[in-house]
XYZ file of C-alpha atoms in Angstrom:
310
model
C -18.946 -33.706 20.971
C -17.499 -35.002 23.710
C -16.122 -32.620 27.044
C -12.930 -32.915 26.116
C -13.464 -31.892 22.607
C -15.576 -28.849 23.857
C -12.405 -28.089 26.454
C -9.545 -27.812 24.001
C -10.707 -25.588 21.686
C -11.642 -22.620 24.570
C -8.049 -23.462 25.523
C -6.754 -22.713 22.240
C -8.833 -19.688 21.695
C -7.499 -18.729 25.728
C -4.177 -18.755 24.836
C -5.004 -17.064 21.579
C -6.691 -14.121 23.402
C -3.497 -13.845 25.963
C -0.775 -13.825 23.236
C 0.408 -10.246 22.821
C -0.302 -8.827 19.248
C 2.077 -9.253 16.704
C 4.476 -6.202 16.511
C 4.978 -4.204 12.924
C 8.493 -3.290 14.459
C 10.705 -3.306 17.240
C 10.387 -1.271 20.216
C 13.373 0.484 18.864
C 11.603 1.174 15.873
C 9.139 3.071 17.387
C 11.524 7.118 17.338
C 11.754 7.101 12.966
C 14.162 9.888 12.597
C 13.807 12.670 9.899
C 16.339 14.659 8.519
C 14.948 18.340 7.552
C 17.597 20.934 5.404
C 15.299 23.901 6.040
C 13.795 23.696 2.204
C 9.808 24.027 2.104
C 9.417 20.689 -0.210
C 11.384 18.575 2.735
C 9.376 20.232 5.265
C 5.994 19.508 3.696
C 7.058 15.867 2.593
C 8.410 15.269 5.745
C 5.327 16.512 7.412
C 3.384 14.201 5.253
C 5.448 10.957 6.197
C 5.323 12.379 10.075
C 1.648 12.857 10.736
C 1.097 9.041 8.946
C 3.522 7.607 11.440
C 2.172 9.269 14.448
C -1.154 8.014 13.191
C 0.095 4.783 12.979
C 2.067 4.308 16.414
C 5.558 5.598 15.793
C 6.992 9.046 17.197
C 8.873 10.244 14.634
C 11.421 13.124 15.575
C 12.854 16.525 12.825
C 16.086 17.688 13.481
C 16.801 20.333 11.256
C 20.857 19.603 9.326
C 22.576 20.943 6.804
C 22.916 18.623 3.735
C 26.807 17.170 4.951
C 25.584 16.879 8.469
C 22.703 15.296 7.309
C 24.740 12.184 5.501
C 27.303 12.341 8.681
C 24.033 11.934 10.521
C 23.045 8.968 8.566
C 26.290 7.456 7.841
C 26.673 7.638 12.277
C 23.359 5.965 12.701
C 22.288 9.390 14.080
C 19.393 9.280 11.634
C 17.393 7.291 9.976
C 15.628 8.543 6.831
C 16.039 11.897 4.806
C 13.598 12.502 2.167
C 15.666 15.155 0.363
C 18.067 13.744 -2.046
C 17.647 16.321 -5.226
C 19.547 14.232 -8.131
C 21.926 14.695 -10.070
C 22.662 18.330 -8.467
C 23.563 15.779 -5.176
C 25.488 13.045 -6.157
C 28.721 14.756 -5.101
C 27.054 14.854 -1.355
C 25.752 11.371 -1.545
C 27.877 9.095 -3.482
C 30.609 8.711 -1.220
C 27.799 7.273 1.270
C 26.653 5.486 -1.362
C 29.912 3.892 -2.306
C 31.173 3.065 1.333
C 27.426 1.610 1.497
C 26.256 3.545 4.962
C 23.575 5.057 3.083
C 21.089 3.648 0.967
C 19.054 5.282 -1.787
C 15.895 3.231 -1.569
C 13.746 5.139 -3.841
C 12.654 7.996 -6.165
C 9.682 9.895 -4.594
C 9.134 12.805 -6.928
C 9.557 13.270 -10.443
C 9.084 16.064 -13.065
C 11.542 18.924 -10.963
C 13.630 21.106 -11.964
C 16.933 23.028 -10.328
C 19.415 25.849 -11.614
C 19.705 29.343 -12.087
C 17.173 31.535 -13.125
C 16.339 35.051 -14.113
C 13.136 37.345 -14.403
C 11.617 37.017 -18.436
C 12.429 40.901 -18.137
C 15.955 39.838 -17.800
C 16.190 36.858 -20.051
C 14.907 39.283 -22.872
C 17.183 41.830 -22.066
C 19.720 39.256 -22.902
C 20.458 36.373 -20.793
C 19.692 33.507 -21.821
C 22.523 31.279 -20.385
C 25.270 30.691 -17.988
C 27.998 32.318 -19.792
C 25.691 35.887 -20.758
C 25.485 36.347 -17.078
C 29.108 38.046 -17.046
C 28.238 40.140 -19.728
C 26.316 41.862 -17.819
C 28.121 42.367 -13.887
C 27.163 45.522 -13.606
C 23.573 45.571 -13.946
C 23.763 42.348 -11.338
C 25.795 43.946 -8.735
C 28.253 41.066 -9.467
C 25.873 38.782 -6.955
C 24.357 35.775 -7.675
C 21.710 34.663 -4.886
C 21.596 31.522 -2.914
C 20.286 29.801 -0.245
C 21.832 28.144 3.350
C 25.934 27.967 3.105
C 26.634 23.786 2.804
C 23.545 23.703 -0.420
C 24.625 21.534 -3.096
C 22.887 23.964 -5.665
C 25.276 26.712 -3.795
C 28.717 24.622 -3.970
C 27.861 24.140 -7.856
C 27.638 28.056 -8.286
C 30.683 28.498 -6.554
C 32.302 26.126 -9.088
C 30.596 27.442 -12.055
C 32.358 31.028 -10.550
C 35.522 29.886 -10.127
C 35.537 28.395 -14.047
C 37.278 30.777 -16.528
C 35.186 29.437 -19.161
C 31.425 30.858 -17.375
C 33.203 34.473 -17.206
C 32.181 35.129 -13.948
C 35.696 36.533 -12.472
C 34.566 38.684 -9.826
C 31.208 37.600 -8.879
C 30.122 36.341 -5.387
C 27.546 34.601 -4.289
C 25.170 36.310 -1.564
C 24.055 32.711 0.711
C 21.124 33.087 2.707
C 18.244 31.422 3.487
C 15.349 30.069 0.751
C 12.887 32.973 2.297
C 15.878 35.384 2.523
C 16.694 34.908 -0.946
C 13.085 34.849 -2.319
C 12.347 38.087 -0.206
C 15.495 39.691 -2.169
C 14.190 38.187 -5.884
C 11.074 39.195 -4.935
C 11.469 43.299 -4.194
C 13.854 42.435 -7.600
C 11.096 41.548 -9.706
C 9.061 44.749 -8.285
C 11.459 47.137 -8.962
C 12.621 45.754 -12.211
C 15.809 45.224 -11.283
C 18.139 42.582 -12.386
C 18.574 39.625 -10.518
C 20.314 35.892 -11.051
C 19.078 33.003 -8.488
C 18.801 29.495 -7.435
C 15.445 28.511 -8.771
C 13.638 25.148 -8.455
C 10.572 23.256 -8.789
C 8.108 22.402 -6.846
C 7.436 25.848 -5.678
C 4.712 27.559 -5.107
C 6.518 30.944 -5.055
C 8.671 30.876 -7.797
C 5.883 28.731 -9.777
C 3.994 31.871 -9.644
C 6.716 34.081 -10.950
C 7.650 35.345 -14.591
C 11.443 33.724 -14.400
C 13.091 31.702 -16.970
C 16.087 28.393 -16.370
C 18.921 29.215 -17.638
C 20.443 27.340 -20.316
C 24.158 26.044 -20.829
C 24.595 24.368 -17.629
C 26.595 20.906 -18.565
C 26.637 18.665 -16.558
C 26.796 21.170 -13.518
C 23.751 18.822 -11.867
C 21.115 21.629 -13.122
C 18.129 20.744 -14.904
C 15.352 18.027 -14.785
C 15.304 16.558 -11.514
C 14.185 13.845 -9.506
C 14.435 13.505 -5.259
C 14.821 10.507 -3.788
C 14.191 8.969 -0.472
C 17.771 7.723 1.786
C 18.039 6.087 4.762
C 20.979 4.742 6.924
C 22.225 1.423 6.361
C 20.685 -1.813 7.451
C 17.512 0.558 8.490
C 14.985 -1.474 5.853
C 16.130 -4.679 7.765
C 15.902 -3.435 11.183
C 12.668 -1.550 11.013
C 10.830 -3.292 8.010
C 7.132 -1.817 8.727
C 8.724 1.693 8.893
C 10.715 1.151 5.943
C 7.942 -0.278 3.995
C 6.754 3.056 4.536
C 9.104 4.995 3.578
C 10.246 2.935 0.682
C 6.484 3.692 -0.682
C 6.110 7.269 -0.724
C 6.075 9.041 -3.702
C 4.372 12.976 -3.958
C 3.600 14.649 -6.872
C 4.369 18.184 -7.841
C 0.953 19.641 -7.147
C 0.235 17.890 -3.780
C 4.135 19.731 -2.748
C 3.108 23.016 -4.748
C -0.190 23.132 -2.033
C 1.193 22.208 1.210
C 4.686 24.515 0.597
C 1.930 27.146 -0.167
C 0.836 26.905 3.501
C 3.811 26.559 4.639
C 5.409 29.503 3.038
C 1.989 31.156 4.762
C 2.814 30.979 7.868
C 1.711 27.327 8.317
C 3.208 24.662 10.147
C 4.321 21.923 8.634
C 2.750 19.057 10.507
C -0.480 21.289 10.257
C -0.300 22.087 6.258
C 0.325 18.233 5.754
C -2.169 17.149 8.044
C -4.980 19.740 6.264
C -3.893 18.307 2.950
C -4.111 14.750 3.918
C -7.606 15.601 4.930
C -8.179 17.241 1.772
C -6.937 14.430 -0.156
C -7.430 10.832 1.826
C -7.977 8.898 -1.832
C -3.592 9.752 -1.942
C -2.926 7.559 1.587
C -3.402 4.312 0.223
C -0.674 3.307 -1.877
C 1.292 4.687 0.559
C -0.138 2.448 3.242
C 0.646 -0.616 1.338
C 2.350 -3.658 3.109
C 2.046 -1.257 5.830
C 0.562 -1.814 9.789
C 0.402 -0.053 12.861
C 3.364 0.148 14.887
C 1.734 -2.798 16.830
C 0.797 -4.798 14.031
C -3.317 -3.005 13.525
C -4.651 -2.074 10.645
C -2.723 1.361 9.557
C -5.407 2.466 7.091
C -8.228 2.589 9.736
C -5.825 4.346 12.251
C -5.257 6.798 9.629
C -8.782 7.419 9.149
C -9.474 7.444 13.060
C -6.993 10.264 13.054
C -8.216 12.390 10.330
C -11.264 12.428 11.419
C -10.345 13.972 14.630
């Protein structure tokens, strides 16, 4: 080979070596914004989808909104991805985004839940079985039905079902609170025997554990089998693809959300519980990490691993 042969080639690989590394995303990319409605199974799926992206390069950021704000949020560009869309019990919060196309509903990442109202089995036998036995017995409920934050979707469909003649539930109110106000009051319910009617819902490692039974006879109220799905704000998957690879590919399973709410509901932090069960559980990353790199175009599933290991 000739010394001009040998020369071009180390020029090539120079100006290989000084090309700057292809980027995943944009710089403005980098901030993935979470929306978090104060419910443990957002909190622990958001703190699953968090620590990954700080592993990988981004800095994602939590600011905690009510559901409305939350789609305001996303339909403003204010944020970027909310994990938390319980269907059907949330189509009347979403659709409207949906329809003026601001948000996007870019996947399903849990099936298998549930969502209504539920009762102890003490109560249940004692006669309740459904919506409409609930009036028949006001008295031993106080007239109260227990929810959680004021703005819940699960809360606005009680309020309907109270203000329909046809439930018999003239006179009843509904106590909002939060999710650990309201389990606190079910709770010292259940250990006194008393009677008590309240949002219920699964994953949960709380009321998983307790002797309660769904109410029947809820139409098409948006109670019953659910499934939460993953939004983000418009044009996001085109603007940040890596991210919204990312995103687009999570999908948890009822026992992974039962352990890290379990944490959480112990005192845990979020970020922490997630990060302890991704540690526990590193075979679940993958799939996740498909299509995936670092925010600066590495390998994500060895940055992953360089981070649990710490």
């Amino acid at each position: 080979m000739t010394s001009t042969h040998r020369i071009l080639p180390l020029a090539f690989a120079a100006m290989l070596a000084a090309a700057p590394a292809f980027a995943g995303d944009a710089a403005s990319c980098k901030a993935v914004r979470f929306s978090d409605v104060g419910w443990t199974d957002i909190q622990a799926t958001t703190g699953i989808a968090t620590d990954i992206l700080e592993a990988i390069g981004y800095e994602p950021e939590i600011q905690v909104l009510s559901v409305p704000v939350t789609y305001t949020s996303l339909k403003n560009k204010d944020i970027d991805v909310f994990l938390g869309n319980w269907m059907p019990s949330m189509a009347g919060d979403v659709q409207p985004y949906l329809d003026d196309k601001s948000v996007e509903s870019i996947a399903m990442n849990l099936e298998g839940a549930g969502y209504g109202l539920v009762v102890p089995d003490y109560v249940a036998e004692g006669g309740v079985k459904s919506l409409k036995d609930i009036g028949k017995f006001k008295d031993k409920f106080d007239g109260q039905i227990y929810g959680i934050e004021p703005g819940n979707d699960g809360n606005r469909i009680v309020l309907d079902m109270i203000k329909d003649p046809a439930n018999g539930l003239e006179g009843f109110e509904l106590v909002e609170s939060s999710e650990a106000g309201m389990l606190s009051q079910a709770e010292k319910a259940i250990r006194n025997k008393d009677w008590i009617v309240f949002l219920g819902w699964t994953p949960h490692p709380v009321m998983g554990e307790m002797a309660i039974t769904y109410l029947d006879g809820m139409g098409d109220s948006g109670f019953g089998a659910a499934t939460v799905h993953t939004n983000v704000r418009a044009g996001y998957l085109d603007e940040c693809p890596n991210a919204g690879k990312f995103v687009s590919n999570l999908k948890f399973t009822l026992s992974a959300e039962n352990q890290i709410m379990d944490a959480i509901l112990k005192g845990a932090d979020a970020q922490a519980a997630a990060m302890d069960w991704l540690k526990a559980n590193p075979d679940a990353i993958a799939p996740w990490l498909e299509g995936v790199t670092t925010f600066d175009g590495g390998d994500a599933m060895a940055a992953v691993k360089a981070k649990l290991a710490m």
